[in-house]
Amino acid sequence: MKLIAPSVLSANFADLRTDLEMINRSDADYLHVDVMDGVFVPNISFGFPLMVPMHKYCTKPLDVHLMIVHPEKYVERFCDAGAWSVGFHLEAVDDPLPILDLIKAKGVRTCLTINPDIDVKRLVPYLDKVDMILLMSVFAGFGGQKFIPETMDKIRFIRQEIDRRGLPTLIEIDGGVGTQNAHELFAAGADVLVAGTAVFGALDPEEAIRQMKS
Ligand code: DX5
Ligand code: ZN
């Protein structure tokens, strides 16, 4: 699949509705929603209050990426706030399974994610238990970082494992993605590309989304 999820982290929060309407008109497939707590990552983004306008004005599914400690305390509230998919970091929890169950019980899609310094093999036992896995291609915390090239081999590894077992699990890539590497990432087996700077920093964001998908 070739799906694009613009990251709202790079949107203009002073005029969020205009940016959301652009996303609605565009070929984007999801809106990627980055929630940071200042503890799991050294940055704070936003929380529930901004989920309200996003859910109200964005017609694309909200793909929520939690970069927080204790996701088990908050996943249900994000589901209730209109998330279409909720993801959290494997390295932030002891056992992801009960947290995945909380999300599934709400009828919301699940995603498990890892930072670049976590062994990709740790995801293997969960590939048949989630709808999507998210490989970070930068360290979670900030938009506008440089893509880490070692991500390519991890995508191929996970793609092979998913295909060998005939699983429907999607592979999402997040960080440093743009028109310069989208083609290569899809070719390596990625299904969903998150792009913040490359979309909202573009002169023509809708065209940037089209180019990444083509
Ligand atoms: C980083 C976030 C990303 C970020 C991507 O912690 O998870 O989703 O917004 O931004 P770009 O596309 O600018 O690297
Ligand atoms: Zn993200």
mmCIF file of C-alpha atoms and ligand atoms in Angstrom:
data_model
loop_
_atom_site.group_PDB
_atom_site.id
_atom_site.type_symbol
_atom_site.label_atom_id
_atom_site.label_comp_id
_atom_site.label_asym_id
_atom_site.label_seq_id
_atom_site.Cartn_x
_atom_site.Cartn_y
_atom_site.Cartn_z
ATOM 1 C CA MET A 1 0.000 0.000 0.000
ATOM 2 C CA LYS A 2 1.119 3.583 -0.539
ATOM 3 C CA LEU A 3 -0.426 5.750 2.139
ATOM 4 C CA ILE A 4 0.607 9.197 3.365
ATOM 5 C CA ALA A 5 0.017 10.524 6.877
ATOM 6 C CA PRO A 6 0.945 14.218 7.209
ATOM 7 C CA SER A 7 2.093 14.980 10.762
ATOM 8 C CA VAL A 8 0.055 17.767 12.324
ATOM 9 C CA LEU A 9 3.059 18.590 14.536
ATOM 10 C CA SER A 10 4.342 20.780 11.683
ATOM 11 C CA ALA A 11 0.976 22.466 11.036
ATOM 12 C CA ASN A 12 0.187 26.078 11.919
ATOM 13 C CA PHE A 13 -1.642 25.821 15.250
ATOM 14 C CA ALA A 14 -2.705 29.468 15.048
ATOM 15 C CA ASP A 15 -4.747 28.573 11.986
ATOM 16 C CA LEU A 16 -5.193 24.843 12.392
ATOM 17 C CA ARG A 17 -8.543 24.700 10.644
ATOM 18 C CA THR A 18 -7.064 26.022 7.386
ATOM 19 C CA ASP A 19 -4.372 23.343 7.493
ATOM 20 C CA LEU A 20 -6.926 20.639 8.300
ATOM 21 C CA GLU A 21 -9.083 21.749 5.365
ATOM 22 C CA MET A 22 -6.025 21.501 3.112
ATOM 23 C CA ILE A 23 -5.464 17.943 4.395
ATOM 24 C CA ASN A 24 -9.136 17.139 3.721
ATOM 25 C CA ARG A 25 -8.789 18.297 0.086
ATOM 26 C CA SER A 26 -5.493 16.491 -0.399
ATOM 27 C CA ASP A 27 -4.709 12.868 -1.262
ATOM 28 C CA ALA A 28 -3.500 12.270 2.324
ATOM 29 C CA ASP A 29 -4.803 9.048 3.836
ATOM 30 C CA TYR A 30 -4.499 9.793 7.562
ATOM 31 C CA LEU A 31 -3.634 12.712 9.810
ATOM 32 C CA HIS A 32 -0.707 11.706 12.049
ATOM 33 C CA VAL A 33 -1.141 13.132 15.555
ATOM 34 C CA ASP A 34 2.051 13.318 17.657
ATOM 35 C CA VAL A 35 1.453 13.446 21.412
ATOM 36 C CA MET A 36 4.572 14.117 23.537
ATOM 37 C CA ASP A 37 4.712 14.243 27.322
ATOM 38 C CA GLY A 38 8.131 15.779 28.039
ATOM 39 C CA VAL A 39 9.093 12.601 29.952
ATOM 40 C CA PHE A 40 9.290 9.800 27.395
ATOM 41 C CA VAL A 41 10.663 12.371 24.940
ATOM 42 C CA PRO A 42 12.396 15.692 25.684
ATOM 43 C CA ASN A 43 9.574 17.741 24.189
ATOM 44 C CA ILE A 44 5.906 18.516 24.888
ATOM 45 C CA SER A 45 3.455 18.860 22.008
ATOM 46 C CA PHE A 46 -0.258 18.840 22.868
ATOM 47 C CA GLY A 47 -2.959 16.679 24.371
ATOM 48 C CA PHE A 48 -6.717 16.222 24.518
ATOM 49 C CA PRO A 49 -7.810 19.854 23.905
ATOM 50 C CA LEU A 50 -6.355 19.792 20.389
ATOM 51 C CA MET A 51 -7.951 16.419 19.635
ATOM 52 C CA VAL A 52 -11.302 18.270 19.697
ATOM 53 C CA PRO A 53 -10.769 20.528 16.630
ATOM 54 C CA MET A 54 -8.860 17.785 14.835
ATOM 55 C CA HIS A 55 -11.720 15.346 15.271
ATOM 56 C CA LYS A 56 -14.261 18.018 14.389
ATOM 57 C CA TYR A 57 -12.630 19.505 11.272
ATOM 58 C CA CYS A 58 -10.450 16.732 9.857
ATOM 59 C CA THR A 59 -12.220 14.236 7.603
ATOM 60 C CA LYS A 60 -9.170 11.939 7.437
ATOM 61 C CA PRO A 61 -8.692 9.224 10.079
ATOM 62 C CA LEU A 62 -6.608 10.355 13.066
ATOM 63 C CA ASP A 63 -3.497 8.207 13.474
ATOM 64 C CA VAL A 64 -2.428 8.967 17.052
ATOM 65 C CA HIS A 65 1.247 8.399 17.958
ATOM 66 C CA LEU A 66 1.717 8.495 21.730
ATOM 67 C CA MET A 67 5.249 9.370 22.848
ATOM 68 C CA ILE A 68 4.375 9.125 26.514
ATOM 69 C CA VAL A 69 5.111 7.042 29.593
ATOM 70 C CA HIS A 70 2.219 5.020 31.014
ATOM 71 C CA PRO A 71 0.155 4.903 27.815
ATOM 72 C CA GLU A 72 -2.175 2.476 29.637
ATOM 73 C CA LYS A 73 -3.546 5.463 31.570
ATOM 74 C CA TYR A 74 -4.544 7.411 28.461
ATOM 75 C CA VAL A 75 -5.213 5.162 25.462
ATOM 76 C CA GLU A 76 -8.944 4.898 26.152
ATOM 77 C CA ARG A 77 -9.320 8.671 26.377
ATOM 78 C CA PHE A 78 -7.598 9.051 23.018
ATOM 79 C CA CYS A 79 -10.000 6.491 21.571
ATOM 80 C CA ASP A 80 -12.948 8.427 22.998
ATOM 81 C CA ALA A 81 -11.483 11.675 21.621
ATOM 82 C CA GLY A 82 -11.822 10.343 18.084
ATOM 83 C CA ALA A 83 -8.621 8.430 17.343
ATOM 84 C CA TRP A 84 -8.915 6.009 14.419
ATOM 85 C CA SER A 85 -5.676 4.318 15.407
ATOM 86 C CA VAL A 86 -3.687 4.525 18.641
ATOM 87 C CA GLY A 87 -0.001 3.660 18.826
ATOM 88 C CA PHE A 88 2.448 3.649 21.713
ATOM 89 C CA HIS A 89 6.094 2.737 22.222
ATOM 90 C CA LEU A 90 7.079 -0.842 23.067
ATOM 91 C CA GLU A 91 10.064 0.449 25.066
ATOM 92 C CA ALA A 92 7.745 2.601 27.213
ATOM 93 C CA VAL A 93 5.891 -0.378 28.716
ATOM 94 C CA ASP A 94 6.526 -3.715 30.423
ATOM 95 C CA ASP A 95 3.822 -5.657 28.607
ATOM 96 C CA PRO A 96 2.069 -4.148 25.585
ATOM 97 C CA LEU A 97 -0.627 -6.838 25.331
ATOM 98 C CA PRO A 98 -3.097 -5.556 27.974
ATOM 99 C CA ILE A 99 -2.743 -2.033 26.556
ATOM 100 C CA LEU A 100 -3.458 -3.283 23.042
ATOM 101 C CA ASP A 101 -6.564 -4.962 24.479
ATOM 102 C CA LEU A 102 -7.784 -1.656 25.962
ATOM 103 C CA ILE A 103 -7.545 -0.055 22.502
ATOM 104 C CA LYS A 104 -9.161 -3.019 20.729
ATOM 105 C CA ALA A 105 -12.045 -3.014 23.222
ATOM 106 C CA LYS A 106 -12.824 0.518 22.002
ATOM 107 C CA GLY A 107 -12.956 -0.723 18.403
ATOM 108 C CA VAL A 108 -9.879 1.320 17.514
ATOM 109 C CA ARG A 109 -6.894 0.122 15.447
ATOM 110 C CA THR A 110 -3.649 -0.619 17.238
ATOM 111 C CA CYS A 111 -0.076 0.334 16.492
ATOM 112 C CA LEU A 112 3.158 -0.569 18.252
ATOM 113 C CA THR A 113 6.224 1.567 17.701
ATOM 114 C CA ILE A 114 9.965 1.583 18.476
ATOM 115 C CA ASN A 115 12.704 4.186 18.472
ATOM 116 C CA PRO A 116 15.749 3.653 16.234
ATOM 117 C CA ASP A 117 17.879 2.263 19.112
ATOM 118 C CA ILE A 118 15.459 -0.572 19.917
ATOM 119 C CA ASP A 119 16.119 -3.950 18.279
ATOM 120 C CA VAL A 120 13.573 -4.414 15.524
ATOM 121 C CA LYS A 121 13.366 -8.146 16.396
ATOM 122 C CA ARG A 122 11.511 -7.169 19.575
ATOM 123 C CA LEU A 123 8.487 -6.378 17.386
ATOM 124 C CA VAL A 124 8.307 -9.850 15.870
ATOM 125 C CA PRO A 125 6.149 -11.472 18.612
ATOM 126 C CA TYR A 126 3.534 -8.725 18.170
ATOM 127 C CA LEU A 127 3.229 -8.604 14.379
ATOM 128 C CA ASP A 128 0.031 -10.671 14.446
ATOM 129 C CA LYS A 129 -1.405 -8.731 17.394
ATOM 130 C CA VAL A 130 -1.462 -5.209 15.961
ATOM 131 C CA ASP A 131 -2.897 -3.514 12.895
ATOM 132 C CA MET A 132 0.252 -1.529 12.245
ATOM 133 C CA ILE A 133 3.833 -1.272 13.398
ATOM 134 C CA LEU A 134 5.633 2.071 13.309
ATOM 135 C CA LEU A 135 9.380 2.174 12.815
ATOM 136 C CA MET A 136 10.828 5.508 13.890
ATOM 137 C CA SER A 137 13.382 6.710 11.344
ATOM 138 C CA VAL A 138 14.497 9.515 13.703
ATOM 139 C CA PHE A 139 14.495 9.617 17.506
ATOM 140 C CA ALA A 140 10.991 10.530 18.629
ATOM 141 C CA GLY A 141 10.611 14.051 19.993
ATOM 142 C CA PHE A 142 10.996 16.594 17.221
ATOM 143 C CA GLY A 143 9.980 17.231 13.642
ATOM 144 C CA GLY A 144 12.509 18.232 11.016
ATOM 145 C CA GLN A 145 15.253 15.687 11.801
ATOM 146 C CA LYS A 146 17.356 13.794 9.284
ATOM 147 C CA PHE A 147 16.250 10.317 8.166
ATOM 148 C CA ILE A 148 18.397 7.516 9.658
ATOM 149 C CA PRO A 149 19.472 5.326 6.678
ATOM 150 C CA GLU A 150 19.718 2.117 8.777
ATOM 151 C CA THR A 151 15.888 2.170 8.828
ATOM 152 C CA MET A 152 15.874 0.724 5.302
ATOM 153 C CA ASP A 153 17.157 -2.695 6.422
ATOM 154 C CA LYS A 154 14.652 -2.773 9.284
ATOM 155 C CA ILE A 155 11.784 -2.163 6.851
ATOM 156 C CA ARG A 156 12.982 -5.032 4.631
ATOM 157 C CA PHE A 157 13.308 -7.332 7.652
ATOM 158 C CA ILE A 158 9.798 -6.613 8.952
ATOM 159 C CA ARG A 159 8.311 -6.740 5.432
ATOM 160 C CA GLN A 160 9.804 -10.198 4.926
ATOM 161 C CA GLU A 161 8.484 -11.431 8.276
ATOM 162 C CA ILE A 162 4.965 -10.052 7.613
ATOM 163 C CA ASP A 163 4.846 -11.523 4.104
ATOM 164 C CA ARG A 164 6.264 -14.896 5.181
ATOM 165 C CA ARG A 165 3.460 -15.222 7.751
ATOM 166 C CA GLY A 166 0.812 -13.772 5.413
ATOM 167 C CA LEU A 167 -0.156 -11.032 7.888
ATOM 168 C CA PRO A 168 -2.171 -7.908 6.972
ATOM 169 C CA THR A 169 -0.112 -5.739 9.373
ATOM 170 C CA LEU A 170 0.871 -2.361 7.943
ATOM 171 C CA ILE A 171 4.370 -0.889 8.226
ATOM 172 C CA GLU A 172 4.535 2.846 8.964
ATOM 173 C CA ILE A 173 7.704 4.961 8.848
ATOM 174 C CA ASP A 174 8.058 8.231 10.759
ATOM 175 C CA GLY A 175 10.792 10.881 10.645
ATOM 176 C CA GLY A 176 12.775 12.608 7.927
ATOM 177 C CA VAL A 177 10.438 11.400 5.185
ATOM 178 C CA GLY A 178 9.798 13.473 2.065
ATOM 179 C CA THR A 179 9.653 13.431 -1.722
ATOM 180 C CA GLN A 180 13.396 12.605 -1.774
ATOM 181 C CA ASN A 181 12.990 9.175 -0.141
ATOM 182 C CA ALA A 182 9.290 8.236 -0.352
ATOM 183 C CA HIS A 183 9.740 6.086 -3.440
ATOM 184 C CA GLU A 184 12.640 4.148 -1.892
ATOM 185 C CA LEU A 185 10.698 3.605 1.355
ATOM 186 C CA PHE A 186 7.631 2.233 -0.426
ATOM 187 C CA ALA A 187 9.889 0.024 -2.562
ATOM 188 C CA ALA A 188 11.504 -1.395 0.594
ATOM 189 C CA GLY A 189 8.062 -2.425 1.871
ATOM 190 C CA ALA A 190 6.649 0.512 3.816
ATOM 191 C CA ASP A 191 2.854 1.013 3.610
ATOM 192 C CA VAL A 192 2.375 4.331 5.406
ATOM 193 C CA LEU A 193 4.742 7.305 5.373
ATOM 194 C CA VAL A 194 4.472 10.040 7.999
ATOM 195 C CA ALA A 195 5.660 13.438 6.797
ATOM 196 C CA GLY A 196 5.587 16.668 8.791
ATOM 197 C CA THR A 197 8.098 19.175 7.465
ATOM 198 C CA ALA A 198 7.915 17.743 3.935
ATOM 199 C CA VAL A 199 4.168 18.494 3.788
ATOM 200 C CA PHE A 200 3.534 21.586 5.918
ATOM 201 C CA GLY A 201 6.874 23.180 5.003
ATOM 202 C CA ALA A 202 6.269 22.730 1.271
ATOM 203 C CA LEU A 203 5.248 25.643 -0.957
ATOM 204 C CA ASP A 204 2.487 23.410 -2.301
ATOM 205 C CA PRO A 205 1.643 20.808 0.389
ATOM 206 C CA GLU A 206 -1.014 19.057 -1.704
ATOM 207 C CA GLU A 207 1.480 18.615 -4.529
ATOM 208 C CA ALA A 208 4.094 17.283 -2.077
ATOM 209 C CA ILE A 209 1.580 14.655 -0.903
ATOM 210 C CA ARG A 210 0.767 13.725 -4.519
ATOM 211 C CA GLN A 211 4.454 13.395 -5.372
ATOM 212 C CA MET A 212 5.137 11.131 -2.399
ATOM 213 C CA LYS A 213 2.281 8.847 -3.430
ATOM 214 C CA SER A 214 3.219 8.637 -7.098
HETATM 215 C C1 DX5 B 1 8.754 12.841 15.749
HETATM 216 C C2 DX5 B 1 7.322 12.623 15.335
HETATM 217 C C3 DX5 B 1 7.131 12.723 13.881
HETATM 218 C C4 DX5 B 1 7.442 14.085 13.308
HETATM 219 C C5 DX5 B 1 7.900 13.898 11.891
HETATM 220 O O1 DX5 B 1 8.888 12.569 17.095
HETATM 221 O O2 DX5 B 1 6.893 11.334 15.743
HETATM 222 O O3 DX5 B 1 5.843 12.302 13.499
HETATM 223 O O4 DX5 B 1 6.335 14.952 13.337
HETATM 224 O O5 DX5 B 1 8.368 15.108 11.412
HETATM 225 P P1 DX5 B 1 9.238 15.221 10.086
HETATM 226 O O6 DX5 B 1 8.435 14.627 8.982
HETATM 227 O O7 DX5 B 1 9.454 16.680 9.966
HETATM 228 O O8 DX5 B 1 10.520 14.438 10.331
HETATM 229 ZN ZN ZN B 2 4.966 10.523 14.899
#
